[in-house]
Amino acid sequence: MSVDPFIEAEKQGGHSVKRACELLGVSRAAFYARRSGVPGPRAVRDAALAERIAEVHTRSRGSYGAPRVHAQLQRDGQRCGRRRVARLMRTLGLAGRYRRRRQQTTVVDPNANARPEPVTKRFSLRTECRQMGASQHRCHRSGQRAGR
């Protein structure tokens, strides 16, 4: 939100611009620079970059999003940040295309019963030792021969 209208209103009301700028946390130089209407260097670079972004986006038939547009600009020798490209694309109203989600074909019944657990057997160390079969095998934990 710009504070310039508030400062301008204070000035029109006969109050001090210096005091209004101090209260709003803005320097007087910045207020008067914005008031003159001359865009700053960043705004000029953003405007030039926005043209390049729009060009790359239309060349891709509207399919490129910010990461691909940024990569293409890097390949073309234009140095800029990916987030800056994303911000400018948002201000221009540009967005890449994305694949449609896969259509879900199965409708889950929330009232269906849950399936029972297929394994209901309780395991113990002794039964594991017996299932190994041979008497020469030892149970690892007890150190006893199987079957005793």
mmCIF file of C-alpha atoms in Angstrom:
data_model
loop_
_atom_site.group_PDB
_atom_site.id
_atom_site.type_symbol
_atom_site.label_atom_id
_atom_site.label_comp_id
_atom_site.label_asym_id
_atom_site.label_seq_id
_atom_site.Cartn_x
_atom_site.Cartn_y
_atom_site.Cartn_z
ATOM 1 C CA MET A 1 0.000 0.000 0.000
ATOM 2 C CA SER A 2 1.365 3.383 -0.964
ATOM 3 C CA VAL A 3 1.542 6.099 1.694
ATOM 4 C CA ASP A 4 1.874 8.872 -0.880
ATOM 5 C CA PRO A 5 -1.834 9.855 -0.867
ATOM 6 C CA PHE A 6 -1.721 10.315 2.915
ATOM 7 C CA ILE A 7 1.369 12.491 2.739
ATOM 8 C CA GLU A 8 -0.123 14.463 -0.146
ATOM 9 C CA ALA A 9 -3.306 15.039 1.883
ATOM 10 C CA GLU A 10 -1.261 16.268 4.830
ATOM 11 C CA LYS A 11 0.605 18.640 2.535
ATOM 12 C CA GLN A 12 -2.657 19.981 1.087
ATOM 13 C CA GLY A 13 -3.929 20.465 4.647
ATOM 14 C CA GLY A 14 -0.997 22.743 5.430
ATOM 15 C CA HIS A 15 0.923 20.276 7.573
ATOM 16 C CA SER A 16 4.617 19.452 7.396
ATOM 17 C CA VAL A 17 5.683 16.891 4.799
ATOM 18 C CA LYS A 18 8.776 16.151 6.880
ATOM 19 C CA ARG A 19 6.682 15.204 9.918
ATOM 20 C CA ALA A 20 4.246 13.079 7.862
ATOM 21 C CA CYS A 21 7.138 11.197 6.268
ATOM 22 C CA GLU A 22 8.730 10.576 9.668
ATOM 23 C CA LEU A 23 5.473 9.213 11.096
ATOM 24 C CA LEU A 24 4.892 6.916 8.114
ATOM 25 C CA GLY A 25 8.524 5.764 7.916
ATOM 26 C CA VAL A 26 9.230 7.130 4.440
ATOM 27 C CA SER A 27 12.083 9.392 3.383
ATOM 28 C CA ARG A 28 11.181 12.760 1.894
ATOM 29 C CA ALA A 29 13.457 12.093 -1.079
ATOM 30 C CA ALA A 30 11.552 8.894 -1.919
ATOM 31 C CA PHE A 31 8.208 10.710 -1.592
ATOM 32 C CA TYR A 32 9.247 13.473 -3.980
ATOM 33 C CA ALA A 33 10.902 10.991 -6.378
ATOM 34 C CA ARG A 34 7.678 8.985 -6.654
ATOM 35 C CA ARG A 35 5.682 12.194 -6.965
ATOM 36 C CA SER A 36 7.681 13.286 -10.003
ATOM 37 C CA GLY A 37 6.425 10.245 -11.926
ATOM 38 C CA VAL A 38 9.807 9.150 -13.311
ATOM 39 C CA PRO A 39 10.121 5.360 -12.864
ATOM 40 C CA GLY A 40 13.127 4.076 -11.000
ATOM 41 C CA PRO A 41 15.819 1.821 -12.446
ATOM 42 C CA ARG A 42 14.215 -1.335 -11.081
ATOM 43 C CA ALA A 43 10.854 -0.455 -12.630
ATOM 44 C CA VAL A 44 12.570 0.162 -15.975
ATOM 45 C CA ARG A 45 14.364 -3.208 -15.813
ATOM 46 C CA ASP A 46 11.123 -4.914 -14.754
ATOM 47 C CA ALA A 47 9.289 -3.443 -17.749
ATOM 48 C CA ALA A 48 11.975 -4.671 -20.167
ATOM 49 C CA LEU A 49 12.051 -8.082 -18.524
ATOM 50 C CA ALA A 50 8.246 -8.297 -18.594
ATOM 51 C CA GLU A 51 8.333 -7.858 -22.368
ATOM 52 C CA ARG A 52 10.861 -10.691 -22.705
ATOM 53 C CA ILE A 53 8.806 -12.909 -20.392
ATOM 54 C CA ALA A 54 5.655 -12.296 -22.425
ATOM 55 C CA GLU A 55 7.586 -13.083 -25.621
ATOM 56 C CA VAL A 56 8.941 -16.394 -24.261
ATOM 57 C CA HIS A 57 5.507 -17.307 -22.893
ATOM 58 C CA THR A 58 3.755 -16.705 -26.229
ATOM 59 C CA ARG A 59 6.509 -18.566 -28.115
ATOM 60 C CA SER A 60 5.760 -21.600 -25.934
ATOM 61 C CA ARG A 61 2.048 -21.253 -26.830
ATOM 62 C CA GLY A 62 1.289 -20.440 -23.205
ATOM 63 C CA SER A 63 2.589 -23.723 -21.841
ATOM 64 C CA TYR A 64 5.689 -22.483 -19.977
ATOM 65 C CA GLY A 65 5.403 -21.547 -16.324
ATOM 66 C CA ALA A 66 7.891 -19.502 -14.314
ATOM 67 C CA PRO A 67 10.617 -22.196 -13.984
ATOM 68 C CA ARG A 68 10.726 -22.906 -17.733
ATOM 69 C CA VAL A 69 10.493 -19.229 -18.688
ATOM 70 C CA HIS A 70 13.366 -18.535 -16.282
ATOM 71 C CA ALA A 71 15.435 -21.360 -17.803
ATOM 72 C CA GLN A 72 14.788 -20.064 -21.321
ATOM 73 C CA LEU A 73 15.789 -16.536 -20.315
ATOM 74 C CA GLN A 74 19.004 -17.921 -18.807
ATOM 75 C CA ARG A 75 19.755 -19.744 -22.066
ATOM 76 C CA ASP A 76 19.181 -16.516 -23.978
ATOM 77 C CA GLY A 77 21.675 -14.703 -21.732
ATOM 78 C CA GLN A 78 19.153 -12.697 -19.688
ATOM 79 C CA ARG A 79 20.267 -12.710 -16.044
ATOM 80 C CA CYS A 80 17.411 -12.588 -13.532
ATOM 81 C CA GLY A 81 16.014 -14.534 -10.604
ATOM 82 C CA ARG A 82 13.324 -17.181 -10.801
ATOM 83 C CA ARG A 83 11.189 -15.479 -8.168
ATOM 84 C CA ARG A 84 11.399 -12.215 -10.038
ATOM 85 C CA VAL A 85 10.160 -13.985 -13.164
ATOM 86 C CA ALA A 86 7.328 -15.535 -11.140
ATOM 87 C CA ARG A 87 6.363 -12.132 -9.690
ATOM 88 C CA LEU A 88 6.326 -10.478 -13.110
ATOM 89 C CA MET A 89 4.320 -13.350 -14.585
ATOM 90 C CA ARG A 90 1.745 -12.928 -11.815
ATOM 91 C CA THR A 91 1.462 -9.186 -12.493
ATOM 92 C CA LEU A 92 1.076 -9.882 -16.223
ATOM 93 C CA GLY A 93 -1.528 -12.556 -15.541
ATOM 94 C CA LEU A 94 0.524 -15.286 -17.230
ATOM 95 C CA ALA A 95 0.510 -18.891 -16.048
ATOM 96 C CA GLY A 96 1.747 -22.112 -17.557
ATOM 97 C CA ARG A 97 -0.441 -25.009 -18.521
ATOM 98 C CA TYR A 98 -0.455 -28.113 -16.416
ATOM 99 C CA ARG A 99 -1.628 -31.643 -16.984
ATOM 100 C CA ARG A 100 -5.104 -32.587 -15.978
ATOM 101 C CA ARG A 101 -5.462 -34.788 -12.969
ATOM 102 C CA ARG A 102 -6.120 -38.430 -13.644
ATOM 103 C CA GLN A 103 -9.832 -39.106 -13.499
ATOM 104 C CA GLN A 104 -10.774 -41.252 -10.545
ATOM 105 C CA THR A 105 -12.859 -44.223 -11.636
ATOM 106 C CA THR A 106 -13.542 -45.996 -8.335
ATOM 107 C CA VAL A 107 -15.921 -44.468 -5.833
ATOM 108 C CA VAL A 108 -15.108 -45.652 -2.331
ATOM 109 C CA ASP A 109 -18.061 -46.706 -0.203
ATOM 110 C CA PRO A 110 -17.588 -45.143 3.258
ATOM 111 C CA ASN A 111 -20.079 -47.603 4.789
ATOM 112 C CA ALA A 112 -18.234 -50.727 3.620
ATOM 113 C CA ASN A 113 -16.823 -53.069 6.276
ATOM 114 C CA ALA A 114 -13.088 -53.162 6.741
ATOM 115 C CA ARG A 115 -11.403 -56.361 5.623
ATOM 116 C CA PRO A 116 -10.373 -58.687 8.463
ATOM 117 C CA GLU A 117 -6.709 -59.251 9.204
ATOM 118 C CA PRO A 118 -5.622 -62.319 7.148
ATOM 119 C CA VAL A 119 -2.941 -63.398 9.630
ATOM 120 C CA THR A 120 -4.399 -64.082 13.076
ATOM 121 C CA LYS A 121 -1.787 -66.564 14.255
ATOM 122 C CA ARG A 122 0.225 -65.635 17.329
ATOM 123 C CA PHE A 123 3.927 -66.311 17.053
ATOM 124 C CA SER A 124 6.324 -67.261 19.826
ATOM 125 C CA LEU A 125 9.976 -68.130 19.911
ATOM 126 C CA ARG A 126 9.360 -71.796 20.683
ATOM 127 C CA THR A 127 7.043 -72.358 17.743
ATOM 128 C CA GLU A 128 9.533 -70.652 15.449
ATOM 129 C CA CYS A 129 12.259 -73.021 16.609
ATOM 130 C CA ARG A 130 9.979 -76.015 16.032
ATOM 131 C CA GLN A 131 9.070 -74.848 12.571
ATOM 132 C CA MET A 132 12.731 -74.822 11.596
ATOM 133 C CA GLY A 133 12.519 -78.611 11.691
ATOM 134 C CA ALA A 134 15.953 -80.045 12.366
ATOM 135 C CA SER A 135 17.176 -80.663 15.891
ATOM 136 C CA GLN A 136 20.671 -79.366 15.158
ATOM 137 C CA HIS A 137 19.350 -75.812 14.820
ATOM 138 C CA ARG A 138 19.538 -73.752 17.915
ATOM 139 C CA CYS A 139 17.182 -70.998 18.921
ATOM 140 C CA HIS A 140 19.077 -67.771 18.718
ATOM 141 C CA ARG A 141 17.791 -66.200 21.915
ATOM 142 C CA SER A 142 17.684 -69.085 24.366
ATOM 143 C CA GLY A 143 20.695 -71.064 23.143
ATOM 144 C CA GLN A 144 18.758 -74.350 23.552
ATOM 145 C CA ARG A 145 18.210 -76.963 20.927
ATOM 146 C CA ALA A 146 14.911 -76.852 19.082
ATOM 147 C CA GLY A 147 12.218 -79.204 20.289
ATOM 148 C CA ARG A 148 13.076 -79.095 24.002
#
